[in-house]
Every structure is written in structure tokens, then in C-alpha cells.
Tab-separated table of C-alpha atoms in Angstrom:
chain	number	residue	atom	x	y	z
A	8	MET	CA	-9.284	-27.103	-9.039
A	9	PRO	CA	-6.062	-25.100	-8.659
A	10	THR	CA	-3.761	-24.534	-11.566
A	11	THR	CA	-1.020	-27.153	-11.849
A	12	SER	CA	1.901	-27.679	-14.162
A	13	SER	CA	-0.292	-29.892	-16.342
A	14	GLN	CA	-2.999	-27.223	-16.528
A	15	ASN	CA	-0.955	-24.071	-16.923
A	16	VAL	CA	-3.560	-21.591	-18.076
A	17	ALA	CA	-6.680	-20.666	-16.128
A	18	PHE	CA	-9.068	-17.876	-17.142
A	19	PHE	CA	-10.823	-15.392	-14.902
A	20	PRO	CA	-13.169	-12.486	-15.725
A	21	SER	CA	-10.509	-9.754	-15.831
A	22	VAL	CA	-7.221	-11.541	-15.188
A	23	GLN	CA	-5.602	-14.574	-16.781
A	24	PHE	CA	-3.268	-16.827	-14.823
A	25	ASP	CA	-0.455	-18.377	-16.866
A	26	ALA	CA	1.895	-20.324	-14.596
A	27	ASP	CA	4.550	-20.778	-17.299
A	28	ILE	CA	4.825	-17.043	-18.007
A	29	ILE	CA	4.769	-16.192	-14.303
A	30	GLY	CA	7.505	-18.714	-13.620
A	31	LYS	CA	9.552	-17.284	-16.470
A	32	LEU	CA	9.174	-13.606	-15.558
A	33	SER	CA	8.792	-13.455	-11.776
A	34	GLN	CA	11.696	-11.469	-10.354
A	35	SER	CA	12.453	-8.969	-7.609
A	36	GLY	CA	10.933	-5.569	-8.270
A	37	PRO	CA	9.300	-2.470	-6.723
A	38	ARG	CA	5.617	-2.298	-5.795
A	39	TYR	CA	5.473	1.283	-7.133
A	40	THR	CA	3.627	2.914	-4.277
A	41	SER	CA	5.730	5.818	-5.541
A	42	TYR	CA	7.995	6.691	-8.431
A	43	PRO	CA	10.839	7.227	-7.885
A	44	THR	CA	10.732	4.501	-5.249
A	45	ALA	CA	11.650	5.270	-1.627
A	46	ASP	CA	15.102	3.716	-1.923
A	47	ARG	CA	15.971	6.582	-4.305
A	48	PHE	CA	15.271	9.287	-1.706
A	49	GLN	CA	18.307	11.390	-0.734
A	50	PRO	CA	19.421	12.684	2.705
A	51	ASP	CA	20.130	16.156	1.317
A	52	PHE	CA	16.377	16.745	0.952
A	53	GLY	CA	15.220	18.290	4.233
A	54	TYR	CA	12.793	20.557	6.030
A	55	GLY	CA	13.625	23.583	3.844
A	56	ASN	CA	12.886	21.663	0.640
A	57	TYR	CA	9.520	20.621	2.011
A	58	LEU	CA	8.670	24.223	2.922
A	59	GLU	CA	9.459	25.217	-0.676
A	60	ALA	CA	7.110	22.517	-1.981
A	61	VAL	CA	4.241	23.738	0.191
A	62	ALA	CA	4.942	27.363	-0.784
A	63	GLY	CA	4.763	26.305	-4.426
A	64	LEU	CA	1.303	24.850	-3.877
A	65	ARG	CA	0.137	28.069	-2.248
A	66	MET	CA	1.526	30.199	-5.087
A	67	ARG	CA	-0.364	28.156	-7.663
A	68	GLY	CA	-3.585	28.902	-5.791
A	69	GLY	CA	-6.743	26.855	-5.595
A	70	ARG	CA	-7.725	24.365	-2.927
A	71	ARG	CA	-6.840	20.783	-3.596
A	72	PRO	CA	-8.108	18.154	-1.165
A	73	LEU	CA	-5.615	16.584	1.205
A	74	SER	CA	-4.947	12.993	2.178
A	75	LEU	CA	-3.573	12.490	5.674
A	76	TYR	CA	-1.640	9.430	6.871
A	77	LEU	CA	-0.718	8.786	10.512
A	78	HIS	CA	1.774	6.088	11.475
A	79	ILE	CA	1.309	4.416	14.864
A	80	PRO	CA	4.366	2.136	15.173
A	81	PHE	CA	3.530	0.152	18.302
A	82	CYS	CA	2.540	-3.509	18.570
A	83	ASP	CA	1.861	-5.640	21.625
A	84	THR	CA	3.416	-8.778	20.103
A	85	VAL	CA	5.517	-9.520	17.024
A	86	CYS	CA	4.177	-11.397	14.000
A	87	TYR	CA	7.115	-13.275	12.514
A	88	TYR	CA	6.264	-12.467	8.872
A	89	CYS	CA	6.092	-8.713	9.437
A	90	GLY	CA	8.272	-6.295	7.477
A	91	CYS	CA	6.670	-3.068	8.764
A	92	ASN	CA	8.409	-0.315	10.707
A	93	LYS	CA	7.183	-1.206	14.196
A	94	ILE	CA	8.068	-1.117	17.883
A	95	VAL	CA	7.027	-4.155	19.904
A	96	THR	CA	6.479	-3.174	23.524
A	97	LYS	CA	4.068	-3.667	26.411
A	98	ASP	CA	5.176	-0.358	27.966
A	99	ARG	CA	2.128	1.803	27.217
A	100	SER	CA	3.862	4.958	28.440
A	101	LYS	CA	5.851	4.960	25.195
A	102	ALA	CA	2.636	5.534	23.258
A	103	ALA	CA	1.751	8.509	25.449
A	104	THR	CA	5.138	10.124	24.762
A	105	TYR	CA	4.827	9.407	21.062
A	106	LEU	CA	1.360	10.952	20.890
A	107	SER	CA	2.580	14.218	22.381
A	108	TYR	CA	5.191	14.512	19.617
A	109	LEU	CA	2.781	13.329	16.928
A	110	LYS	CA	0.316	16.054	17.902
A	111	GLN	CA	3.125	18.585	17.666
A	112	GLU	CA	3.923	17.451	14.129
A	113	ILE	CA	0.230	17.586	13.192
A	114	GLU	CA	0.053	21.202	14.429
A	115	MET	CA	3.101	22.150	12.348
A	116	GLN	CA	1.640	20.602	9.210
A	117	ALA	CA	-1.733	22.241	9.816
A	118	ARG	CA	-0.103	25.676	10.063
A	119	LEU	CA	1.698	25.118	6.772
A	120	PHE	CA	-1.544	24.191	5.020
A	121	ALA	CA	-3.753	26.837	6.656
A	122	GLY	CA	-6.431	27.953	4.211
A	123	MET	CA	-5.965	24.902	1.982
A	124	ASN	CA	-6.361	22.166	4.517
A	125	GLN	CA	-9.545	20.204	3.794
A	126	ILE	CA	-8.983	16.517	4.474
A	127	GLU	CA	-10.904	14.113	2.224
A	128	GLN	CA	-8.931	11.013	3.083
A	129	LEU	CA	-7.450	9.805	6.365
A	130	HIS	CA	-5.580	6.581	7.008
A	131	PHE	CA	-4.144	5.219	10.256
A	132	GLY	CA	-1.477	2.573	9.726
A	133	GLY	CA	1.257	0.890	11.689
A	134	GLY	CA	2.223	-1.128	13.650
A	135	THR	CA	-1.146	-1.495	15.249
A	136	PRO	CA	-3.127	1.782	15.427
A	137	THR	CA	-5.515	0.207	17.945
A	138	TYR	CA	-2.547	-0.181	20.285
A	139	LEU	CA	-3.735	3.282	21.370
A	140	SER	CA	-6.443	3.202	23.996
A	141	ASP	CA	-9.970	4.313	23.167
A	142	ARG	CA	-9.366	7.533	25.104
A	143	GLN	CA	-6.055	8.220	23.335
A	144	MET	CA	-7.643	7.639	19.940
A	145	GLY	CA	-10.560	9.925	20.762
A	146	GLU	CA	-8.196	12.701	21.853
A	147	LEU	CA	-6.058	12.274	18.738
A	148	MET	CA	-9.066	12.446	16.418
A	149	ALA	CA	-10.343	15.534	18.232
A	150	HIS	CA	-6.909	17.111	17.815
A	151	LEU	CA	-6.937	16.374	14.079
A	152	ARG	CA	-10.377	17.953	13.673
A	153	HIS	CA	-9.253	21.002	15.576
A	154	GLN	CA	-6.222	21.447	13.308
A	155	PHE	CA	-7.719	20.478	9.934
A	156	GLU	CA	-11.022	20.907	8.143
A	157	PHE	CA	-12.576	17.520	7.355
A	158	ALA	CA	-14.987	16.757	4.527
A	159	PRO	CA	-18.374	15.416	5.704
A	160	ASP	CA	-18.529	11.723	6.561
A	161	GLU	CA	-20.464	10.864	3.411
A	162	LEU	CA	-17.768	12.426	1.207
A	163	GLY	CA	-14.574	11.584	3.064
A	164	GLU	CA	-12.784	8.251	3.254
A	165	TYR	CA	-11.493	7.769	6.786
A	166	SER	CA	-9.842	4.407	7.392
A	167	ILE	CA	-7.957	2.565	10.099
A	168	GLU	CA	-6.011	-0.683	10.188
A	169	ILE	CA	-6.892	-2.854	13.168
A	170	ASP	CA	-5.691	-6.074	14.692
A	171	PRO	CA	-8.929	-7.925	15.616
A	172	ARG	CA	-7.146	-9.315	18.673
A	173	THR	CA	-6.783	-5.802	20.109
A	174	VAL	CA	-10.390	-4.580	19.871
A	175	SER	CA	-13.777	-5.484	21.270
A	176	VAL	CA	-17.164	-5.097	19.617
A	177	GLU	CA	-17.661	-1.984	21.748
A	178	ARG	CA	-14.333	-0.548	20.544
A	179	VAL	CA	-15.393	-1.002	16.917
A	180	HIS	CA	-18.520	1.063	17.565
A	181	SER	CA	-16.388	3.671	19.316
A	182	LEU	CA	-14.044	3.901	16.294
A	183	ARG	CA	-17.046	4.610	14.083
A	184	ALA	CA	-18.262	7.299	16.492
A	185	GLN	CA	-14.768	8.839	16.428
A	186	GLY	CA	-15.106	9.384	12.676
A	187	PHE	CA	-13.687	6.324	10.909
A	188	ASN	CA	-15.870	4.951	8.116
A	189	ARG	CA	-13.535	2.315	6.610
A	190	ILE	CA	-11.833	-0.467	8.509
A	191	SER	CA	-9.080	-2.886	7.507
A	192	LEU	CA	-8.473	-6.127	9.398
A	193	GLY	CA	-5.271	-8.132	9.402
A	194	VAL	CA	-6.185	-11.801	9.080
A	195	GLN	CA	-3.362	-13.397	7.015
A	196	ASP	CA	-4.631	-16.983	7.456
A	197	PHE	CA	-7.392	-18.752	9.407
A	198	ASP	CA	-5.527	-22.054	9.877
A	199	PRO	CA	-4.515	-22.542	13.562
A	200	GLU	CA	-1.197	-24.259	12.718
A	201	VAL	CA	-0.200	-21.518	10.283
A	202	GLN	CA	-1.138	-18.903	12.869
A	203	LYS	CA	1.032	-20.645	15.445
A	204	ALA	CA	3.977	-20.787	13.015
A	205	VAL	CA	3.883	-16.983	12.531
A	206	ASN	CA	3.038	-16.143	16.179
A	207	ARG	CA	-0.400	-14.712	15.422
A	208	ILE	CA	-3.122	-16.742	17.115
A	209	GLN	CA	-6.410	-15.263	15.933
A	210	PRO	CA	-9.552	-17.439	16.169
A	211	GLU	CA	-11.924	-17.235	13.215
A	212	ALA	CA	-14.940	-16.495	15.438
A	213	GLU	CA	-13.125	-13.497	16.930
A	214	THR	CA	-12.403	-12.037	13.500
A	215	VAL	CA	-15.930	-12.644	12.172
A	216	ALA	CA	-17.389	-10.969	15.262
A	217	ILE	CA	-15.356	-7.840	14.540
A	218	ILE	CA	-16.480	-7.815	10.889
A	219	GLU	CA	-20.109	-8.099	11.968
A	220	ALA	CA	-19.582	-5.337	14.537
A	221	ALA	CA	-18.137	-3.074	11.835
A	222	ARG	CA	-21.222	-3.576	9.688
A	223	ALA	CA	-23.538	-3.002	12.622
A	224	ALA	CA	-21.630	0.180	13.489
A	225	GLY	CA	-22.131	1.558	9.961
A	226	PHE	CA	-18.651	1.269	8.444
A	227	ARG	CA	-18.905	1.834	4.672
A	228	SER	CA	-16.210	-0.649	3.783
A	229	VAL	CA	-14.578	-3.616	5.489
A	230	SER	CA	-11.240	-4.859	4.145
A	231	ILE	CA	-9.301	-8.046	4.932
A	232	ASP	CA	-5.576	-8.671	4.468
A	233	LEU	CA	-4.392	-12.172	3.567
A	234	ILE	CA	-0.925	-13.577	2.915
A	235	TYR	CA	-0.024	-16.593	0.805
A	236	GLY	CA	3.333	-18.328	1.096
A	237	LEU	CA	3.446	-18.513	4.915
A	238	PRO	CA	4.957	-21.497	6.735
A	239	LEU	CA	2.774	-24.639	6.862
A	240	GLN	CA	0.338	-23.255	4.290
A	241	SER	CA	-0.865	-25.700	1.662
A	242	LEU	CA	-3.485	-25.742	-1.055
A	243	ALA	CA	-5.864	-27.436	1.362
A	244	THR	CA	-5.409	-24.879	4.147
A	245	MET	CA	-5.590	-21.974	1.695
A	246	GLU	CA	-8.810	-23.303	0.202
A	247	GLN	CA	-10.351	-23.453	3.666
A	248	THR	CA	-9.164	-19.932	4.514
A	249	ILE	CA	-10.428	-18.397	1.277
A	250	ALA	CA	-13.811	-20.120	1.717
A	251	LYS	CA	-14.118	-18.587	5.182
A	252	VAL	CA	-13.134	-15.157	3.828
A	253	VAL	CA	-15.734	-15.351	1.049
A	254	SER	CA	-18.321	-16.380	3.641
A	255	ALA	CA	-17.423	-13.326	5.762
A	256	SER	CA	-18.002	-11.224	2.601
A	257	PRO	CA	-15.637	-8.258	3.137
A	258	ASP	CA	-15.859	-5.378	0.667
A	259	ARG	CA	-12.148	-5.490	-0.184
A	260	ILE	CA	-9.483	-8.182	0.014
A	261	ALA	CA	-5.733	-7.685	-0.190
A	262	LEU	CA	-3.875	-10.882	-1.041
A	263	TYR	CA	-0.169	-10.419	-0.400
A	264	ASN	CA	2.719	-12.641	-1.395
A	265	TYR	CA	4.891	-13.400	1.634
A	266	ALA	CA	8.385	-12.121	0.881
A	267	HIS	CA	10.884	-14.044	3.003
A	268	MET	CA	13.748	-11.590	3.498
A	269	PRO	CA	15.264	-12.368	6.910
A	270	HIS	CA	18.368	-10.371	5.976
A	271	LEU	CA	16.163	-7.253	6.101
A	272	PHE	CA	13.521	-8.140	8.718
A	273	LYS	CA	14.732	-9.760	11.934
A	274	PRO	CA	11.367	-11.275	13.016
A	275	GLN	CA	11.422	-13.417	9.864
A	276	ARG	CA	14.484	-15.232	11.210
A	277	ARG	CA	12.115	-17.078	13.550
A	278	ILE	CA	10.364	-18.673	10.588
A	279	HIS	CA	11.606	-22.151	9.657
A	280	GLU	CA	12.459	-22.010	5.967
A	281	ALA	CA	11.820	-25.747	5.616
A	282	GLU	CA	8.157	-25.072	6.469
A	283	LEU	CA	7.661	-22.540	3.655
A	284	PRO	CA	5.672	-23.741	0.631
A	285	THR	CA	7.570	-24.262	-2.610
A	286	ALA	CA	7.425	-21.714	-5.410
A	287	GLN	CA	5.097	-24.003	-7.381
A	288	VAL	CA	2.711	-24.419	-4.454
A	289	LYS	CA	2.688	-20.642	-3.958
A	290	LEU	CA	1.663	-20.175	-7.587
A	291	ASP	CA	-1.053	-22.789	-7.204
A	292	MET	CA	-2.326	-21.018	-4.075
A	293	LEU	CA	-2.436	-17.717	-5.926
A	294	ALA	CA	-4.370	-19.293	-8.802
A	295	LEU	CA	-6.788	-20.877	-6.353
A	296	CYS	CA	-7.431	-17.587	-4.541
A	297	ILE	CA	-7.955	-15.644	-7.769
A	298	ARG	CA	-10.397	-18.253	-9.055
A	299	ARG	CA	-12.381	-18.387	-5.819
A	300	LEU	CA	-12.563	-14.611	-5.401
A	301	CYS	CA	-13.566	-13.920	-9.000
A	302	ALA	CA	-16.167	-16.685	-8.829
A	303	ALA	CA	-17.549	-15.020	-5.691
A	304	GLY	CA	-18.054	-11.782	-7.623
A	305	TYR	CA	-14.979	-9.799	-6.613
A	306	VAL	CA	-13.334	-7.508	-9.167
A	307	TYR	CA	-9.590	-7.804	-9.678
A	308	ILE	CA	-8.349	-4.242	-9.075
A	309	GLY	CA	-4.672	-4.863	-9.657
A	310	MET	CA	-1.484	-6.093	-7.970
A	311	ASP	CA	-2.922	-7.918	-4.971
A	312	HIS	CA	-6.278	-6.169	-4.479
A	313	PHE	CA	-9.849	-7.323	-5.027
A	314	ALA	CA	-13.100	-5.471	-4.334
A	315	LYS	CA	-16.819	-5.919	-4.704
A	316	PRO	CA	-18.188	-4.124	-7.788
A	317	THR	CA	-20.091	-1.751	-5.490
A	318	ASP	CA	-17.020	-0.750	-3.470
A	319	GLU	CA	-15.571	2.751	-3.950
A	320	LEU	CA	-12.290	1.246	-5.166
A	321	ALA	CA	-13.950	-0.653	-8.015
A	322	ILE	CA	-16.104	2.356	-8.894
A	323	ALA	CA	-13.030	4.630	-8.988
A	324	GLN	CA	-11.276	2.216	-11.347
A	325	ARG	CA	-14.281	2.091	-13.704
A	326	GLN	CA	-14.389	5.891	-13.717
A	327	GLY	CA	-10.633	6.312	-14.281
A	328	ARG	CA	-10.090	7.910	-10.850
A	329	LEU	CA	-7.983	5.173	-9.297
A	330	HIS	CA	-4.641	6.202	-7.815
A	331	ARG	CA	-1.738	4.443	-6.132
A	332	ASN	CA	0.175	5.773	-3.133
A	333	PHE	CA	1.999	4.507	-0.062
A	334	GLN	CA	-1.190	2.938	1.323
A	335	GLY	CA	-1.780	1.019	-1.925
A	336	TYR	CA	-4.684	1.713	-4.269
A	337	SER	CA	-6.646	4.866	-3.482
A	338	THR	CA	-9.716	6.725	-4.729
A	339	ARG	CA	-8.249	10.226	-4.293
A	340	ALA	CA	-5.941	10.747	-7.268
A	341	GLU	CA	-5.795	14.528	-6.964
A	342	ALA	CA	-4.976	14.780	-3.246
A	343	GLU	CA	-1.697	15.923	-1.743
A	344	LEU	CA	-0.504	13.352	0.807
A	345	ILE	CA	0.615	14.634	4.220
A	346	SER	CA	2.088	11.949	6.463
A	347	CYS	CA	2.829	12.242	10.161
A	348	GLY	CA	4.672	9.905	12.475
A	349	VAL	CA	7.935	8.015	12.536
A	350	SER	CA	9.041	6.767	9.059
A	351	ALA	CA	5.920	8.198	7.351
A	352	ILE	CA	6.231	9.367	3.729
A	353	SER	CA	4.563	12.491	2.290
A	354	ALA	CA	3.919	13.344	-1.358
A	355	VAL	CA	3.437	17.107	-1.787
A	356	GLY	CA	3.729	18.860	-5.123
A	357	ALA	CA	6.576	17.340	-7.112
A	358	THR	CA	8.325	15.985	-4.009
A	359	TYR	CA	8.446	12.984	-1.715
A	360	CYS	CA	9.877	13.054	1.771
A	361	GLN	CA	10.214	10.534	4.577
A	362	ASN	CA	10.327	11.135	8.314
A	363	GLU	CA	13.044	9.853	10.610
A	364	LYS	CA	12.806	6.098	11.192
A	365	THR	CA	13.742	5.959	14.897
A	366	LEU	CA	11.857	7.509	17.792
A	367	GLU	CA	15.004	9.229	19.083
A	368	ALA	CA	15.733	11.006	15.791
A	369	TYR	CA	12.034	11.784	15.283
A	370	TYR	CA	11.753	13.401	18.725
A	371	GLU	CA	15.033	15.282	18.311
A	372	LYS	CA	13.944	17.049	15.118
A	373	LEU	CA	10.620	18.059	16.632
A	374	ASP	CA	12.383	19.362	19.755
A	375	GLU	CA	14.348	21.602	17.375
A	376	GLY	CA	11.084	22.993	16.003
A	377	LYS	CA	11.512	21.276	12.644
A	378	LEU	CA	9.441	18.731	10.827
A	379	PRO	CA	11.222	15.376	11.324
A	380	ILE	CA	12.195	14.906	7.673
A	381	ALA	CA	15.140	12.568	7.130
A	382	ARG	CA	15.322	12.311	3.353
A	383	GLY	CA	13.369	12.893	0.178
A	384	ILE	CA	13.505	13.787	-3.488
A	385	LYS	CA	12.389	16.573	-5.801
A	386	LEU	CA	11.020	15.076	-8.994
A	387	SER	CA	12.447	16.103	-12.345
A	388	THR	CA	10.288	16.478	-15.449
A	389	ASP	CA	11.434	13.007	-16.487
A	390	ASP	CA	10.415	11.628	-13.067
A	391	LEU	CA	6.956	13.200	-13.377
A	392	LEU	CA	6.537	11.805	-16.878
A	393	ARG	CA	7.508	8.282	-15.852
A	394	ARG	CA	5.411	8.534	-12.673
A	395	ILE	CA	2.217	9.263	-14.594
A	396	ILE	CA	2.951	6.421	-17.032
A	397	ILE	CA	3.480	3.949	-14.187
A	398	GLN	CA	0.358	5.236	-12.407
A	399	MET	CA	-1.807	4.796	-15.507
A	400	LEU	CA	-0.533	1.298	-16.137
A	401	MET	CA	-0.875	0.213	-12.496
A	402	CYS	CA	-4.376	1.636	-12.102
A	403	ASN	CA	-5.988	1.454	-15.547
A	404	PHE	CA	-3.952	-1.235	-17.339
A	405	GLU	CA	-3.731	1.011	-20.389
A	406	LEU	CA	-1.904	4.115	-21.520
A	407	SER	CA	-2.947	6.711	-24.081
A	408	ILE	CA	0.216	7.730	-25.921
A	409	GLU	CA	-1.542	10.836	-27.255
A	410	SER	CA	-2.452	12.008	-23.745
A	411	ILE	CA	1.210	11.764	-22.703
A	412	GLU	CA	2.378	13.703	-25.754
A	413	GLN	CA	-0.213	16.416	-25.071
A	414	ALA	CA	0.918	16.774	-21.440
A	415	TYR	CA	4.673	16.615	-22.042
A	416	PRO	CA	6.855	18.061	-24.839
A	417	ILE	CA	8.014	14.681	-26.160
A	418	GLU	CA	7.511	12.349	-29.094
A	419	PHE	CA	6.692	9.151	-27.226
A	420	ARG	CA	8.205	6.624	-29.610
A	421	SER	CA	11.557	8.361	-29.849
A	422	TYR	CA	11.760	9.325	-26.148
A	423	PHE	CA	10.948	5.780	-25.053
A	424	ALA	CA	12.594	3.901	-27.920
A	425	ALA	CA	14.647	1.716	-25.573
A	426	GLU	CA	11.618	1.003	-23.381
A	427	LEU	CA	9.442	0.066	-26.359
A	428	ALA	CA	12.113	-2.384	-27.505
A	429	LYS	CA	11.966	-4.090	-24.090
A	430	LEU	CA	8.161	-4.026	-24.121
A	431	ALA	CA	8.207	-5.836	-27.451
A	432	ALA	CA	9.566	-8.918	-25.678
A	433	LEU	CA	6.729	-8.721	-23.124
A	434	GLU	CA	4.268	-8.276	-25.993
A	435	ALA	CA	5.625	-11.485	-27.509
A	436	ASP	CA	4.850	-13.204	-24.196
A	437	GLY	CA	1.270	-11.922	-24.437
A	438	LEU	CA	1.433	-9.433	-21.552
A	439	LEU	CA	0.420	-6.313	-23.476
A	440	THR	CA	-0.364	-4.961	-26.923
A	441	ILE	CA	1.547	-2.044	-28.438
A	442	GLU	CA	-0.480	0.055	-30.866
A	443	PRO	CA	0.205	3.476	-32.429
A	444	ALA	CA	-2.056	5.233	-29.923
A	445	TRP	CA	-2.228	2.867	-26.954
A	446	LEU	CA	-0.346	0.506	-24.690
A	447	THR	CA	-2.853	-2.011	-23.333
A	448	VAL	CA	-2.120	-4.625	-20.686
A	449	THR	CA	-3.788	-7.958	-21.447
A	450	PRO	CA	-5.567	-10.078	-18.825
A	451	LYS	CA	-2.458	-12.300	-18.809
A	452	GLY	CA	-0.256	-9.269	-18.136
A	453	ARG	CA	-2.244	-7.863	-15.228
A	454	LEU	CA	-0.664	-10.137	-12.635
A	455	LEU	CA	2.755	-9.098	-13.956
A	456	ILE	CA	2.035	-5.370	-14.108
A	457	ARG	CA	5.110	-4.680	-11.954
A	458	ASN	CA	7.314	-6.229	-14.644
A	459	ILE	CA	5.758	-3.950	-17.264
A	460	CYS	CA	6.185	-0.849	-15.119
A	461	MET	CA	9.801	-1.745	-14.343
A	462	VAL	CA	10.597	-1.160	-18.009
A	463	PHE	CA	9.890	2.571	-17.466
A	464	ASP	CA	11.934	2.798	-14.224
A	465	ARG	CA	15.019	4.798	-15.229
A	466	TYR	CA	16.681	4.412	-11.818
A	467	LEU	CA	16.205	0.666	-11.714
A	468	ASN	CA	17.519	0.144	-15.216
A	469	ALA	CA	20.520	2.433	-14.675
A	470	ALA	CA	21.431	0.571	-11.486
A	471	ARG	CA	21.201	-2.778	-13.234
A	472	ASP	CA	23.511	-1.565	-15.957
A	473	ASN	CA	26.135	-0.462	-13.434
A	474	ALA	CA	26.179	-3.051	-10.651
A	475	PRO	CA	24.321	-5.980	-9.072
A	476	GLN	CA	21.495	-4.852	-6.820
A	477	PRO	CA	20.952	-5.972	-3.234
A	478	LEU	CA	17.857	-8.035	-2.437
A	479	ARG	CA	15.664	-5.112	-1.350
A	480	TYR	CA	12.488	-5.904	-3.327
A	481	SER	CA	9.907	-8.655	-3.108
A	482	LYS	CA	9.151	-10.945	-6.050
A	483	THR	CA	6.730	-9.504	-8.610
A	484	ILE	CA	4.644	-12.663	-8.163
């Protein structure tokens, strides 16, 4: 049975759901795919700053593996819940133009990383990457392999997000032949009425057929994205959807909270707010999903991710190799992240940078012979210190104070005196334990890990002290 107000605490193998604490502490906050977060990037960081960051890597020597992200912004139709940077069009010629510029950017990045350019991780996101035709995708992958050195298939993690409505069984096999070995499917919800309310009609049989095709084609991992809190969802519909997902048996499941922010995302204005589930029902749906997934043998990775114990993500967490970047949880903690395409964000050395967000500005920079960088940030020593703390907490749910003091010239308790005082209140709520040598997040605190990490966010806390903040973040739960 789902958690209700009369049964506020439900226990799961590695995460504890406490509706009272969640109701008390849920607030708007970053997802920490980076620290500092992208809203702190500055327009005075440009192409020259990025070149300095790459030169710094080369001066330090050695060959670190690379992670490569490609953003394909196009979609055939709009899903009303979507908050991604996308371009909805049926004019396929736009994709051809975009690909010519994307290949140019790839060539420029490859030249910068010549001699230290082995790719161990590749991710295609969007938009809908499979908006590209099979031929276009094959040519793009061939171009990537010509420009970069790729680790063998058995060592590399090469993933693509797909919309099951845009691919056939044959296309899935073709994607595997083109070099992808992980596949992520957008599902969101299996209920026909919910699908209609968000303009994403996607029959269950169609989705299951694609999952089966991915297994037959030899994909190492199949991931499914779900959303709770969509219009017309209820406990009954969510229970049916989660049962169908468990039956399909994907290797990973991402369970996202729908953040209704129509002031930021125009497609969401087409959603009828009266049809959205209440906050209490959303909590009950989350509790239901966690219970069902854990009972089915999935491991709670963190935030909104679950994986089978045999999946690379779960193995990386057990081995302390888990990482978090702009694609979510990752198994390649040591890799530099190169991102190509409109709005894509790179993480190289002690810098972040984001590409131009419009096609016009993106094309204009490339026509000038420059990487299309619009803004970014060079991390200070304090940023690097807080980044590693947030990473450890998000990925491992614990922090060795001694390891931080060995890596940075600080005395932890004096440097973070204000933060420890705030953490004491969260400790009183049972979210973590504070010991002389360790900070340890409890099972009850794992669902609220964003709240814990927010304590260490210097930018967020400074902004709160100075002025009210706009509604730019989703709720932590």
C-alpha cells in the first residue's frame, strides 16, 4: 500500500520515506549536475578561456579519458511537460544544416585534444537524437570516429536517448551497429489518458517492442525515464505504470518529479493545472514507486535513479567510482567532458562553459572560426572544494572529513562552521549523522540529498541573504 498521512514512515532497503519530513523540507533547489550551477555562469567567459583550460590539461601531461556529449535539439512534436532546450519542426532540412555545423565544432574540439583524445563515454541527448535519419546518424558516428579515438566497445559506454515513437526494430539494430551500447527510452507514463494530456501518445506494446529489440541487438543497458506528477495521474494509474515497467525489466529507471514551471517553459502552459495531482498524492506516488522498485530488486542510486545490482551504475557506486555530471549519474568520474551542439555544457579542467542557446548565435560563432561558447566560469579553490563535497554526498551519501583536509589546506570544522551549524538542524530531523571524521547521510536523508548539498552552496546561500530568488529550480522532492 502507498504511504499515506496516517502511515507516514515506510522503509526500503537503502532509502527511507518519511512523508512528514519531506513535506517539511521540500523546497526549490538545484539538481547539482554541476557546482557552481549553470545559472552562475558568466558571459565574460569565452573561447579564449576555454583554450587556456585545454592548454592547462596538456601542460599537466598524461592522458585522461574523455566523455563526449552531443546535443540534437530537434523534435517532431512537442510534449507539454518538456523543459529541454528543443526545436519542434517537421522541416528536416534544418537538421541537415545543423549537422554540418555540428561536425565543424567536433573537428575543432578534436584538434584541441589531439594526442589526448580517447573517448570512453559518449552520450547523445536532446531533443530527440533519433530525429536524425539512420543515414545521418551513421555519417555522424563515422565522423566522430574519424576525429577521435574511441575505447573498444567492451570498455566504452556509448549511449543514446530515443523516443520509441521515432524508431523501428530495424533502427534499433542499426543504432547498435553504429556503435551505441546503451539506450535510454522516454516513457513517462503508460496510461493513455495521461499520455493524451501531455501530447505524447505512446502505446505500451510499441515501447516494449523497442526494449526487446534493444536486448536482441546486444545493448548492454536499457534505461527508462518516468515522470510522476503529470496531469490525470493517480495512485491507481501510477501503480499500473510501475507494474508494466517492472515487467519490462529495464536495467535502469529514472523517476523524475514533474516540475510545473510554465513561466519558464511555454509548452507547459498547455497543461491544465486543475488536472495536476496534489502535493500529497505526488508524495504517495513517489512512495509507491520506491516501494515497488526496491521490492523488484532495484538499487536506489540517488536522487531519482534506480538500477539493477548488476548494472554498471550500481557497480560504480559500490566501488566508489560514481560521478554526477550534466547527464545525471555517470560511471566515469575522472573524464573531462566535451560537449558539442547548441546549449551544450562542457566541463574541462577547473572550468565549465555553455554553448550558445539559439541556432543563429551558434552558427554565427562557428562561421567566425570560434567555438560557440556563450558563457562559463573558472572555478576557484573554494568552488573546487565545495564541488568535491557535493559530489561525494550526491554519489556516496557520505563524506570523509579527513580526506578533504588532506586534499585542501583547511581545517574542516572551522572552514565550514556555518554549514555545520545548519547541518545540525538536518541531523536533528534524522537526515544525516555528524561525527568527528565523517558526515553520513541516513536512509531517511537520501531522498533529500539536495537539501543537504544546498547547505554547502555558497552562491545559493549568498543570494538568499541578499534578495529573494526567482523560481528557477524544481522542488527537491
